[in-house]
Amino acid sequence: MKDDRNAGLFWGSEGQLSSLSCFVLLFAVTSRMAHTILISIVIFLIFPITSVVLKSSTILIPPRHDFFIRIIVVSALTAIASRLFSIPWPLTVRDCAFYLGAIPLCYVSGSYKLRFESTSTLSTLVLSAKDALVFSTLAFAFALVREPFGYGALSVPGPDGVVEFFGLNAVSNLGARFASAGAGAFILIGYIVALYRKIRFRLYGKPLCGDNEQ
Amino acid sequence: MNILFLPLLAGIAGNSYLQFGFGIQELLFRKNPSAKGDVSPALAIFLTGLFSWILFNYIVSPLGLGFMEAFLLIPFSIAISVLTEHMVSRISHTEIASLSTARTAFDGLAYASAFLTLRLSSSLFAAVAVALGSAFGFLVCGIMLRALRSHLDTEPIPRCLRGIPSLLIASGLISLIASFSATAVFAVWGGTQ
């Protein structure tokens, strides 16, 4: 079996497809590329900034209230980011309000706590940015499959809502729209997790369905 | 009549797990899932929905702090979830095994319930109806997924599809049925109004 201690970001037990820690965002947001772009940018800002703020104020935070302070900081930063992005993209931010609220949950339910406690400020920043990069890569890959099949287009956020490109009405029939619905997301993610296990087994020899397998 | 319609809307069309993917850790990743384990999340879903409506409509908004919703909803959902977990363990005289799921608002289920209740309810009765519908929707999902899990464990399916992938695919099919059922129910309901 190959050593996978350095493969935690994608292939380790804390990898996003392994722990599905940002499942809600992968599930809901990736039906539209415009929403994926907005959420990815917010995550790219929030994860590293929160980690650095918390890491640099470790001495000030009483251990007893550590968790609630962490959640309040990440919620406050997400609320500020939502306000800032509602200036250029008001309608997209309004459409994504439900999912923007889930970003703090993804932050605390992911593996960020371990990284935050075990590394220096610079390492925390780099690891958080890498986490955001892994999420964004997965989210863009999902959106590139789901939106063209579901809506027959690719969209980007604009001041008056989403701006669509490459309108393909032939693709966007009822059967294809299934890919953009919640049911399609479940099935797509189910097959991708199975494929991920197979590749991980080939690369690292990790069991396809072990005791701690998620 | 609206009060009867709202729980259906929250339980089927607005089901946090089937339509939005909240609660996957709670429903699919839990070791030894049981009906007893669904009590805390269901209660947290109901209480968070109800109390968030009361908080935002009777306290936060009258003070002119409605814009704080985006900031307050997650910490509030988590606080109610943790309190619910403590309350259930005290009533059932059992130790709290882990607060980690309650600390994520039961993987966002409580947050989703609060958000939906705030958006769909125009009165306290409506808030109770939506919160009850959300909790009931979660309980039904829990029952279905436990039954599916026990069947899938014994079926001859490829190893890489065992466990979470097969449950995700099954959830997709349930979600599809729920979406079509909701459309049918609302079409019939709309026709009789």
mmCIF file of C-alpha atoms in Angstrom, chain B residues 4 7 10-11 20 22 34 37 52 59 83 86-87 94 111 116 127 133 144-145 150 152-153 185:
data_model
loop_
_atom_site.group_PDB
_atom_site.id
_atom_site.type_symbol
_atom_site.label_atom_id
_atom_site.label_comp_id
_atom_site.label_asym_id
_atom_site.label_seq_id
_atom_site.Cartn_x
_atom_site.Cartn_y
_atom_site.Cartn_z
ATOM 1 C CA LEU B 4 -52.997 21.800 5.868
ATOM 2 C CA PRO B 7 -46.810 20.721 6.064
ATOM 3 C CA ALA B 10 -42.431 21.507 3.682
ATOM 4 C CA GLY B 11 -42.378 17.703 3.974
ATOM 5 C CA PHE B 20 -31.479 20.153 -1.050
ATOM 6 C CA PHE B 22 -29.020 18.592 3.838
ATOM 7 C CA SER B 34 -32.006 3.522 14.615
ATOM 8 C CA GLY B 37 -31.357 8.279 16.831
ATOM 9 C CA SER B 52 -36.402 31.055 14.601
ATOM 10 C CA ILE B 59 -37.576 40.280 18.403
ATOM 11 C CA LEU B 83 -29.751 22.332 23.556
ATOM 12 C CA HIS B 86 -28.821 17.875 25.873
ATOM 13 C CA MET B 87 -32.570 17.898 26.556
ATOM 14 C CA THR B 94 -28.603 8.455 28.326
ATOM 15 C CA TYR B 111 -30.782 25.473 9.504
ATOM 16 C CA LEU B 116 -37.947 27.408 5.096
ATOM 17 C CA ALA B 127 -44.746 28.296 11.374
ATOM 18 C CA GLY B 133 -43.912 19.108 8.135
ATOM 19 C CA MET B 144 -37.040 4.628 4.198
ATOM 20 C CA LEU B 145 -33.236 4.818 4.191
ATOM 21 C CA SER B 150 -30.764 -3.337 5.385
ATOM 22 C CA LEU B 152 -28.857 -3.242 0.054
ATOM 23 C CA ASP B 153 -26.423 -4.860 2.508
ATOM 24 C CA VAL B 185 -50.529 16.605 -5.102
#
